[in-house]
Amino acid sequence: MDRRTVGHYLPSTAKESFCAALDAISVTTELVEEELKPHLDTLLTAAVERKRGLSEQVVESGILPVLAQALRRKSSLTVHTARLVAELAREAPVRDSCFETGIISALLTLLLSEDQDLLLHVSRAIGRICHDSSLQQERLLRLGVVPRLVSVLLQHSENEALLSSCLLALCNLADLGEQDDSKFVWEKSGHFDEGEQVFHGTSQHSFGFVSAVTMVRLNQWSQGQYSVSVETLQRCSTLFWGAQNGRQTGWRLPSFTHWGCCPKFYKVIKYSVKNIPKNRSLKTAVFHTFL
């Protein structure tokens, strides 16, 4: 794609700044932090606004390997770069290029950080990269992302934004999530067995008529060994279904006499470093997690 494509959707001054930022980042990896930050700011602004054509241009510019290298440097710009990657990862062209360009491996390394702001952007990036992509989900599972996410979740469960981001990333790895964690409200359930933690997430759709309910369950089997299960149900109101039934011709939807929940799909994820047989049921996929 010609760089003029993005400029077609940007004012002339913004277009010039955008192209200058891409050029400056792509030509060298030796820019000092003071020189690199304004260019990252320019791209971040465009990414947050989700300018049309931006993701394709970013991929073709060749800056993703540079961003991966910037993440590995662990400098004062690491958090800034991670936030940019998380915003860029909303778009499919960028997500599809994250593995080959080294972005994923850099993000996994950063999951070992103690910086909660950095962890927030990293977990968001991971959740978005694997959203609705079985290929990226499989790659991340093989690279051991689940134990690292669970470790972050357990260590920083008091940080609501980080907790939500990690839970959504786990859901997306099970192919049962959303791209954006802002759609979910999570609550921790009580009164469960010792060693078990359960989180319920709800998201509203269709003007409140339909809500998805997602449950993430952590079970500790022994010291450092956990299972992670993810289940999603679809809850529907009688008003919604009644209106739909009244409009349908030729076929009928199930009728409900009161508010209820109907299973939509079910999946369990557990990751293991051992060769534990996997359940091949159509409803579940099983892994073990070792921290």
Coordinates of C-alpha atoms in Angstrom, one line a residue:
M1 CA 0.0 0.0 0.0
D2 CA 1.2 3.5 -0.9
R3 CA 1.8 5.7 2.1
R4 CA -0.6 8.2 0.5
T5 CA -3.4 5.7 1.3
V6 CA -3.3 6.6 5.0
G7 CA -2.8 10.2 4.2
H8 CA -6.1 10.1 2.3
Y9 CA -7.8 9.9 5.7
L10 CA -5.5 12.3 7.6
P11 CA -5.1 16.1 7.4
S12 CA -2.0 17.1 5.5
T13 CA 0.0 18.0 8.6
A14 CA -1.0 14.7 10.3
K15 CA -0.1 12.9 7.1
E16 CA 3.4 14.4 7.0
S17 CA 4.0 13.6 10.7
F18 CA 2.7 10.0 10.2
C19 CA 5.0 9.4 7.2
A20 CA 7.9 11.0 9.0
A21 CA 7.4 8.8 12.0
L22 CA 7.3 5.6 9.9
D23 CA 10.4 6.6 8.0
A24 CA 12.3 7.6 11.2
I25 CA 11.5 4.3 13.0
S26 CA 12.0 2.1 10.0
V27 CA 15.4 3.3 8.9
T28 CA 17.3 2.7 12.1
T29 CA 17.2 1.0 15.4
E30 CA 19.8 3.3 16.9
L31 CA 17.6 6.3 17.6
V32 CA 18.0 7.7 21.1
E33 CA 15.0 7.7 23.3
E34 CA 14.4 11.4 23.1
E35 CA 14.3 11.1 19.3
L36 CA 12.1 8.0 19.2
K37 CA 9.4 9.1 21.6
P38 CA 7.7 11.8 19.4
H39 CA 7.5 9.3 16.5
L40 CA 5.9 6.7 18.8
D41 CA 3.5 9.4 20.0
T42 CA 2.5 10.2 16.5
L43 CA 1.7 6.5 15.7
L44 CA 0.0 6.0 19.0
T45 CA -2.4 8.9 18.3
A46 CA -3.3 7.5 14.9
A47 CA -3.7 4.0 16.3
V48 CA -6.0 5.1 19.1
E49 CA -8.1 6.9 16.5
R50 CA -8.0 3.8 14.3
K51 CA -7.3 5.7 11.1
R52 CA -8.3 3.7 8.1
G53 CA -5.4 2.0 6.3
L54 CA -3.0 2.5 9.3
S55 CA -2.5 -1.1 10.1
E56 CA -1.6 -2.1 6.5
Q57 CA 0.9 0.7 6.3
V58 CA 2.5 -0.1 9.6
V59 CA 3.0 -3.7 8.4
E60 CA 4.5 -2.7 5.1
S61 CA 6.7 -0.1 6.6
G62 CA 8.8 -2.8 8.4
I63 CA 8.6 -1.1 11.8
L64 CA 7.2 -4.1 13.7
P65 CA 10.7 -5.8 14.1
V66 CA 11.9 -2.4 15.3
L67 CA 9.1 -2.2 17.9
A68 CA 9.9 -5.8 19.0
Q69 CA 13.6 -4.7 19.5
A70 CA 12.4 -1.7 21.5
L71 CA 10.4 -3.9 23.7
R72 CA 13.4 -6.1 24.4
R73 CA 15.6 -3.2 25.4
K74 CA 13.5 -2.6 28.6
S75 CA 14.2 1.2 28.5
S76 CA 12.1 4.1 29.6
L77 CA 10.1 3.7 26.4
T78 CA 9.2 0.1 27.0
V79 CA 5.8 0.9 28.5
H80 CA 5.1 3.4 25.7
T81 CA 6.0 0.9 23.0
A82 CA 3.9 -1.8 24.6
R83 CA 0.9 0.5 24.6
L84 CA 1.4 1.3 20.9
V85 CA 1.7 -2.4 20.1
A86 CA -1.5 -3.1 22.1
E87 CA -3.4 -0.4 20.1
L88 CA -2.0 -1.6 16.8
A89 CA -3.0 -5.2 17.7
R90 CA -6.7 -4.3 17.3
E91 CA -6.3 -4.7 13.6
A92 CA -5.9 -8.0 11.8
P93 CA -3.0 -7.1 9.5
V94 CA -0.8 -6.3 12.6
R95 CA -2.0 -9.3 14.5
D96 CA -1.1 -11.6 11.7
S97 CA 2.4 -10.3 11.6
C98 CA 3.2 -10.3 15.3
F99 CA 4.8 -13.8 15.4
E100 CA 7.1 -13.5 12.4
T101 CA 8.3 -10.0 13.5
G102 CA 9.3 -11.0 17.0
I103 CA 6.5 -9.1 18.7
I104 CA 5.0 -12.1 20.4
S105 CA 8.3 -13.4 21.9
A106 CA 9.1 -9.9 23.2
L107 CA 5.7 -9.6 24.8
L108 CA 6.1 -13.0 26.5
T109 CA 9.4 -11.9 28.0
L110 CA 7.8 -8.8 29.4
L111 CA 5.1 -10.9 31.2
L112 CA 7.9 -11.5 33.8
S113 CA 8.0 -7.8 34.7
E114 CA 6.8 -6.4 38.0
D115 CA 5.7 -3.1 36.4
Q116 CA 1.9 -3.3 36.5
D117 CA 1.4 -0.6 33.9
L118 CA 3.6 -2.5 31.5
L119 CA 1.9 -5.8 32.3
L120 CA -1.5 -4.1 31.5
H121 CA -0.5 -3.1 28.0
V122 CA 1.3 -6.4 27.4
S123 CA -1.6 -8.6 28.5
R124 CA -4.0 -6.4 26.4
A125 CA -1.7 -6.9 23.4
I126 CA -1.6 -10.6 23.8
G127 CA -5.4 -10.8 24.3
R128 CA -6.0 -8.9 21.1
I129 CA -3.4 -10.8 19.1
C130 CA -5.0 -14.1 19.7
H131 CA -8.6 -12.9 19.4
D132 CA -10.5 -15.0 16.9
S133 CA -7.3 -16.6 15.5
S134 CA -6.8 -20.3 16.1
L135 CA -3.3 -20.0 14.6
Q136 CA -2.1 -17.3 17.1
Q137 CA -3.9 -19.1 20.0
E138 CA -1.9 -22.3 19.2
R139 CA 1.3 -20.4 18.9
L140 CA 0.9 -18.6 22.2
L141 CA -0.1 -21.8 24.0
R142 CA 3.0 -23.6 22.7
L143 CA 5.2 -20.7 23.9
G144 CA 3.8 -21.0 27.4
V145 CA 1.7 -17.9 27.7
V146 CA -0.9 -19.5 30.1
P147 CA 1.3 -20.0 33.1
R148 CA 2.7 -16.5 32.8
L149 CA -0.8 -14.9 32.5
V150 CA -2.0 -17.0 35.5
S151 CA 1.0 -15.9 37.5
V152 CA 0.4 -12.2 36.8
L153 CA -3.3 -12.6 37.6
L154 CA -2.6 -14.2 41.0
Q155 CA 0.2 -11.7 41.9
H156 CA -1.8 -8.6 41.0
S157 CA -5.4 -9.6 41.5
E158 CA -6.0 -6.3 43.4
N159 CA -5.4 -4.4 40.1
E160 CA -8.8 -4.5 38.5
A161 CA -7.7 -3.3 35.1
L162 CA -4.8 -5.8 35.0
L163 CA -7.1 -8.6 36.3
S164 CA -9.6 -7.9 33.6
S165 CA -7.0 -7.9 30.9
C166 CA -5.5 -11.2 32.0
L167 CA -8.8 -12.9 32.3
L168 CA -9.8 -11.7 28.8
A169 CA -6.5 -12.9 27.4
L170 CA -7.2 -16.4 28.8
C171 CA -10.7 -16.3 27.3
N172 CA -9.4 -15.3 23.9
L173 CA -6.8 -18.1 24.1
A174 CA -9.8 -20.5 24.6
D175 CA -11.5 -18.7 21.7
L176 CA -14.3 -17.6 24.0
G177 CA -13.6 -13.9 24.5
E178 CA -13.8 -10.4 23.0
Q179 CA -11.2 -8.2 21.5
D180 CA -11.7 -5.3 23.9
D181 CA -11.7 -5.8 27.7
S182 CA -13.8 -2.6 28.2
K183 CA -16.9 -4.7 27.3
F184 CA -16.4 -7.0 30.3
V185 CA -17.2 -6.4 33.9
W186 CA -15.6 -9.1 36.1
E187 CA -16.5 -10.2 39.6
K188 CA -14.8 -12.7 41.9
S189 CA -17.2 -15.3 43.3
G190 CA -16.9 -16.7 46.8
H191 CA -17.8 -19.8 48.7
F192 CA -15.8 -22.2 46.6
D193 CA -13.5 -25.1 47.6
E194 CA -10.1 -24.3 49.0
G195 CA -7.6 -23.7 46.2
E196 CA -10.3 -22.6 43.8
Q197 CA -10.9 -19.1 42.4
V198 CA -13.8 -18.3 40.1
F199 CA -14.3 -15.1 38.2
H200 CA -17.6 -14.1 36.4
G201 CA -17.5 -11.7 33.5
T202 CA -20.6 -10.1 31.9
S203 CA -20.8 -8.2 28.6
Q204 CA -23.9 -6.5 27.2
H205 CA -24.9 -6.7 23.6
S206 CA -28.0 -5.6 21.5
F207 CA -28.9 -2.7 23.7
G208 CA -29.0 -4.8 26.9
F209 CA -31.4 -7.5 25.6
V210 CA -28.7 -10.2 25.3
S211 CA -25.7 -10.6 27.7
A212 CA -22.8 -13.0 27.5
V213 CA -21.7 -14.5 30.8
T214 CA -18.1 -15.9 31.0
M215 CA -16.7 -17.9 33.9
V216 CA -13.0 -18.4 34.4
R217 CA -12.1 -21.0 37.1
L218 CA -8.7 -21.5 38.6
N219 CA -8.1 -24.7 40.5
Q220 CA -4.9 -25.4 42.4
W221 CA -4.2 -29.1 42.3
S222 CA -0.8 -29.0 44.1
Q223 CA 2.0 -26.5 44.8
G224 CA 2.4 -24.5 41.6
Q225 CA 0.0 -26.6 39.5
Y226 CA -3.3 -25.1 38.3
S227 CA -6.0 -25.8 35.9
V228 CA -7.8 -23.0 34.1
S229 CA -11.3 -23.5 32.7
V230 CA -13.3 -21.0 30.6
E231 CA -17.0 -21.3 30.1
T232 CA -19.3 -19.0 28.3
L233 CA -23.1 -18.9 28.5
Q234 CA -25.6 -16.8 26.6
R235 CA -28.3 -15.2 28.8
C236 CA -31.5 -13.9 27.1
S237 CA -34.6 -12.0 28.2
T238 CA -38.1 -13.1 27.5
L239 CA -38.8 -9.7 25.9
F240 CA -36.1 -10.2 23.4
W241 CA -37.0 -13.8 22.5
G242 CA -40.7 -13.0 22.5
A243 CA -40.1 -10.2 20.0
Q244 CA -37.9 -12.5 17.9
N245 CA -40.5 -15.3 17.9
G246 CA -43.2 -13.0 16.9
R247 CA -41.2 -11.9 13.8
Q248 CA -40.0 -15.3 12.7
T249 CA -41.7 -17.1 9.8
G250 CA -40.9 -20.6 8.6
W251 CA -39.0 -21.6 11.8
R252 CA -39.3 -21.1 15.5
L253 CA -36.8 -20.1 18.2
P254 CA -36.9 -21.7 21.6
S255 CA -39.4 -20.0 23.9
F256 CA -38.6 -19.1 27.5
T257 CA -41.1 -18.5 30.3
H258 CA -38.7 -16.5 32.4
W259 CA -35.2 -15.1 32.4
G260 CA -32.8 -18.0 32.0
C261 CA -29.5 -19.0 30.5
C262 CA -28.9 -21.4 27.7
P263 CA -25.4 -22.9 27.0
K264 CA -23.8 -21.5 23.9
F265 CA -20.4 -23.1 24.0
Y266 CA -18.0 -24.6 26.5
K267 CA -14.3 -25.0 26.5
V268 CA -11.7 -25.7 29.2
I269 CA -8.0 -24.8 28.8
K270 CA -5.1 -26.3 30.8
Y271 CA -1.5 -26.0 29.7
S272 CA 1.2 -28.5 30.6
V273 CA 4.9 -29.1 30.2
K274 CA 4.2 -32.8 30.5
N275 CA 2.7 -35.2 27.9
I276 CA -0.7 -35.4 29.5
P277 CA -3.4 -36.8 27.2
K278 CA -5.9 -34.2 26.0
N279 CA -9.6 -34.7 26.1
R280 CA -10.7 -34.8 22.4
S281 CA -14.4 -34.1 23.2
L282 CA -16.1 -31.7 20.9
K283 CA -17.0 -29.6 24.0
T284 CA -13.6 -29.4 25.8
A285 CA -9.9 -29.0 25.2
V286 CA -7.8 -29.7 28.3
F287 CA -4.3 -28.4 29.4
H288 CA -2.5 -28.1 32.7
T289 CA -0.7 -25.0 34.0
F290 CA 2.5 -25.2 36.0
L291 CA 3.8 -21.9 37.5

